[in-house]
Amino acid sequence: MTRALLVVDTQKSFLQRETWQASSNPDVADDVGLLVAHARGRGDRVVWVLHTEPGTGNAFDPAVGFVELLDGLKPQEGEPVLHKTVHSAFGGTDLQRILNGWGVSEVAVCGIRTEQCCETTTRAASDLGYDVTFVVDATATEPIQAPGSQPGRTLAQILADPLTLGTEDVVTRTVYALSGRFARIATVAEVVGVD
């Protein structure tokens, strides 16, 4: 098949952050699971990508134990699991070589976080010549503090700050930035053909 689903950073690391309580899509694993089942059913390829920050001691450090897929998500035999240390799934991984080896020309992107690793992966895929579908409701993000905000604030303080960018605004901005430039924007229902 010429299509692949890229599942980006749907990992337990994010659950360790207080800001995940304000996630745009706390059930993102369910939405990703629907896309994975659909891709497998069509005979498309599935690639799993996990973000790592070795040696940091934070939730993205593999030694801490949270760099694993969210419950309900599991690769099948033959589905690569790649580890990255930058925002793009193509950066420092074999992703492009794998996709080209399979003859893939179309990719769909889902995962965490909408505007960060998912968007960056989408832009990189487009620049590399892939036809990209960004499955917006199979992504998730968290509120973004204004530049220069005091570090270490609680979630309540972040949400109370009128300069904080809420998740709805983050998702909308990402859709505007990607649509027609880097990707086709779609919903899970549109991809799997469910009304």
Tab-separated table of C-alpha atoms in Angstrom:
chain	number	residue	atom	x	y	z
A	1	MET	CA	0.000	0.000	0.000
A	2	THR	CA	1.049	3.564	-0.586
A	3	ARG	CA	-0.490	4.892	2.655
A	4	ALA	CA	0.793	4.993	6.223
A	5	LEU	CA	-0.598	6.194	9.537
A	6	LEU	CA	1.922	8.010	11.723
A	7	VAL	CA	1.014	7.768	15.411
A	8	VAL	CA	3.021	10.481	17.128
A	9	ASP	CA	3.805	10.548	20.868
A	10	THR	CA	0.612	8.945	22.180
A	11	GLN	CA	2.481	8.085	25.349
A	12	LYS	CA	2.021	7.981	29.102
A	13	SER	CA	4.585	10.747	29.618
A	14	PHE	CA	1.866	13.355	29.094
A	15	LEU	CA	-0.365	11.862	31.790
A	16	GLN	CA	2.267	12.779	34.372
A	17	ARG	CA	1.782	16.510	33.794
A	18	GLU	CA	-0.831	18.504	35.693
A	19	THR	CA	-1.723	20.339	32.481
A	20	TRP	CA	-2.986	17.078	30.957
A	21	GLN	CA	-6.077	17.565	33.150
A	22	ALA	CA	-7.012	20.396	30.739
A	23	SER	CA	-6.245	18.366	27.613
A	24	SER	CA	-8.248	19.093	24.482
A	25	ASN	CA	-8.862	15.363	24.040
A	26	PRO	CA	-8.296	13.174	27.109
A	27	ASP	CA	-9.659	10.208	25.125
A	28	VAL	CA	-7.158	10.622	22.292
A	29	ALA	CA	-6.112	6.963	22.598
A	30	ASP	CA	-9.639	5.882	21.622
A	31	ASP	CA	-9.601	8.092	18.522
A	32	VAL	CA	-6.122	6.932	17.557
A	33	GLY	CA	-7.225	3.336	18.099
A	34	LEU	CA	-10.046	3.794	15.574
A	35	LEU	CA	-7.581	5.130	13.011
A	36	VAL	CA	-5.144	2.284	13.654
A	37	ALA	CA	-7.874	-0.344	13.244
A	38	HIS	CA	-9.048	1.335	10.044
A	39	ALA	CA	-5.514	1.542	8.638
A	40	ARG	CA	-4.844	-2.107	9.417
A	41	GLY	CA	-8.174	-3.094	7.888
A	42	ARG	CA	-7.239	-1.340	4.633
A	43	GLY	CA	-3.792	-2.880	4.603
A	44	ASP	CA	-2.086	0.464	5.241
A	45	ARG	CA	1.150	0.700	7.179
A	46	VAL	CA	1.249	1.955	10.779
A	47	VAL	CA	4.305	3.592	12.348
A	48	TRP	CA	4.525	4.418	16.040
A	49	VAL	CA	6.734	7.254	17.272
A	50	LEU	CA	7.642	8.007	20.894
A	51	HIS	CA	9.333	11.153	22.188
A	52	THR	CA	12.327	10.641	24.470
A	53	GLU	CA	14.552	12.933	26.490
A	54	PRO	CA	17.242	10.564	27.800
A	55	GLY	CA	19.112	11.589	30.922
A	56	THR	CA	16.683	14.326	31.955
A	57	GLY	CA	14.927	12.435	34.732
A	58	ASN	CA	11.578	13.811	33.561
A	59	ALA	CA	8.542	11.898	32.286
A	60	PHE	CA	10.088	11.678	28.799
A	61	ASP	CA	13.263	10.011	30.050
A	62	PRO	CA	12.971	6.309	29.118
A	63	ALA	CA	14.655	5.374	32.417
A	64	VAL	CA	11.712	6.828	34.363
A	65	GLY	CA	9.226	4.404	32.778
A	66	PHE	CA	6.549	6.547	31.132
A	67	VAL	CA	7.803	6.427	27.539
A	68	GLU	CA	5.261	3.820	26.540
A	69	LEU	CA	2.049	3.912	24.571
A	70	LEU	CA	-1.218	4.921	26.201
A	71	ASP	CA	-3.416	2.081	27.381
A	72	GLY	CA	-5.346	0.457	24.547
A	73	LEU	CA	-2.661	1.097	21.933
A	74	LYS	CA	-0.319	-1.695	20.893
A	75	PRO	CA	1.847	-2.191	17.823
A	76	GLN	CA	1.415	-5.355	15.816
A	77	GLU	CA	4.302	-7.372	14.479
A	78	GLY	CA	5.955	-5.516	11.615
A	79	GLU	CA	4.836	-2.063	12.808
A	80	PRO	CA	7.957	-0.035	13.642
A	81	VAL	CA	8.268	1.827	16.934
A	82	LEU	CA	10.648	4.753	16.487
A	83	HIS	CA	12.151	6.940	19.206
A	84	LYS	CA	12.826	10.606	18.566
A	85	THR	CA	14.427	13.396	20.558
A	86	VAL	CA	13.138	16.354	18.500
A	87	HIS	CA	9.683	17.552	17.494
A	88	SER	CA	9.487	16.023	14.016
A	89	ALA	CA	9.060	12.273	13.717
A	90	PHE	CA	11.462	12.499	10.774
A	91	GLY	CA	14.263	14.105	12.812
A	92	GLY	CA	16.955	11.632	13.810
A	93	THR	CA	14.849	8.568	12.939
A	94	ASP	CA	14.624	6.149	10.013
A	95	LEU	CA	11.051	7.208	9.250
A	96	GLN	CA	11.672	8.565	5.760
A	97	ARG	CA	13.763	5.543	4.782
A	98	ILE	CA	11.068	3.181	6.082
A	99	LEU	CA	8.250	4.989	4.268
A	100	ASN	CA	10.205	5.193	1.032
A	101	GLY	CA	11.107	1.511	1.313
A	102	TRP	CA	7.427	0.691	1.496
A	103	GLY	CA	6.626	2.975	-1.441
A	104	VAL	CA	4.446	5.212	0.731
A	105	SER	CA	3.287	8.462	-0.854
A	106	GLU	CA	0.420	9.374	1.515
A	107	VAL	CA	0.567	9.739	5.299
A	108	ALA	CA	-2.009	10.513	7.950
A	109	VAL	CA	-0.837	12.114	11.208
A	110	CYS	CA	-2.394	11.769	14.656
A	111	GLY	CA	-1.217	11.903	18.262
A	112	ILE	CA	0.066	14.357	20.876
A	113	ARG	CA	0.532	17.381	20.825
A	114	THR	CA	-1.557	18.977	18.130
A	115	GLU	CA	0.556	22.088	17.538
A	116	GLN	CA	3.910	20.680	18.474
A	117	CYS	CA	5.088	17.249	17.343
A	118	CYS	CA	2.020	16.463	15.219
A	119	GLU	CA	2.142	19.780	13.374
A	120	THR	CA	5.925	19.661	12.994
A	121	THR	CA	5.758	16.113	11.623
A	122	THR	CA	3.026	17.204	9.206
A	123	ARG	CA	5.074	20.123	7.902
A	124	ALA	CA	8.161	17.920	7.496
A	125	ALA	CA	6.169	15.219	5.673
A	126	SER	CA	4.752	17.812	3.290
A	127	ASP	CA	8.201	19.259	2.637
A	128	LEU	CA	9.456	15.755	1.856
A	129	GLY	CA	6.756	15.343	-0.784
A	130	TYR	CA	4.195	13.192	0.985
A	131	ASP	CA	0.471	13.839	0.582
A	132	VAL	CA	-0.562	14.509	4.196
A	133	THR	CA	-3.851	14.196	6.060
A	134	PHE	CA	-3.921	15.762	9.524
A	135	VAL	CA	-6.591	13.980	11.583
A	136	VAL	CA	-7.365	16.841	13.914
A	137	ASP	CA	-9.701	15.148	16.382
A	138	ALA	CA	-7.228	12.280	16.828
A	139	THR	CA	-4.744	14.757	18.294
A	140	ALA	CA	-4.579	16.321	21.726
A	141	THR	CA	-2.915	19.319	23.277
A	142	GLU	CA	-2.789	21.338	26.472
A	143	PRO	CA	-3.164	25.060	27.257
A	144	ILE	CA	-0.114	27.104	26.292
A	145	GLN	CA	1.206	29.767	28.617
A	146	ALA	CA	2.114	33.162	27.217
A	147	PRO	CA	5.776	33.706	26.387
A	148	GLY	CA	7.649	34.883	29.454
A	149	SER	CA	5.174	33.384	31.937
A	150	GLN	CA	6.566	32.493	35.326
A	151	PRO	CA	7.653	28.843	35.396
A	152	GLY	CA	6.183	26.412	37.886
A	153	ARG	CA	2.656	27.821	37.958
A	154	THR	CA	-0.215	25.511	38.871
A	155	LEU	CA	-2.820	24.514	36.317
A	156	ALA	CA	-5.346	26.791	38.052
A	157	GLN	CA	-2.969	29.736	37.677
A	158	ILE	CA	-2.306	28.910	34.034
A	159	LEU	CA	-6.011	28.665	33.242
A	160	ALA	CA	-6.821	31.876	35.155
A	161	ASP	CA	-4.274	33.868	33.155
A	162	PRO	CA	-6.089	35.733	30.339
A	163	LEU	CA	-2.907	35.492	28.234
A	164	THR	CA	-2.973	31.675	28.255
A	165	LEU	CA	-3.873	30.194	24.884
A	166	GLY	CA	-6.689	27.701	25.471
A	167	THR	CA	-6.774	24.339	23.763
A	168	GLU	CA	-9.593	25.294	21.400
A	169	ASP	CA	-7.550	28.249	20.158
A	170	VAL	CA	-4.433	26.085	19.826
A	171	VAL	CA	-6.284	23.542	17.691
A	172	THR	CA	-7.912	26.246	15.562
A	173	ARG	CA	-4.565	27.938	14.937
A	174	THR	CA	-3.041	24.624	13.885
A	175	VAL	CA	-5.880	23.929	11.471
A	176	TYR	CA	-5.514	27.380	9.929
A	177	ALA	CA	-1.741	27.013	9.640
A	178	LEU	CA	-1.801	23.560	8.028
A	179	SER	CA	-4.954	23.560	5.915
A	180	GLY	CA	-4.272	23.872	2.208
A	181	ARG	CA	-0.590	24.575	2.835
A	182	PHE	CA	0.820	21.429	4.355
A	183	ALA	CA	-2.115	19.044	4.739
A	184	ARG	CA	-5.720	18.177	4.225
A	185	ILE	CA	-7.575	18.493	7.532
A	186	ALA	CA	-9.904	15.602	8.342
A	187	THR	CA	-11.821	14.117	11.247
A	188	VAL	CA	-11.711	10.508	12.399
A	189	ALA	CA	-15.232	10.022	11.043
A	190	GLU	CA	-14.214	11.310	7.629
A	191	VAL	CA	-11.186	9.027	7.532
A	192	VAL	CA	-12.943	5.868	8.642
A	193	GLY	CA	-16.138	6.648	6.749
A	194	VAL	CA	-18.453	6.796	9.764
A	195	ASP	CA	-21.333	9.289	9.864
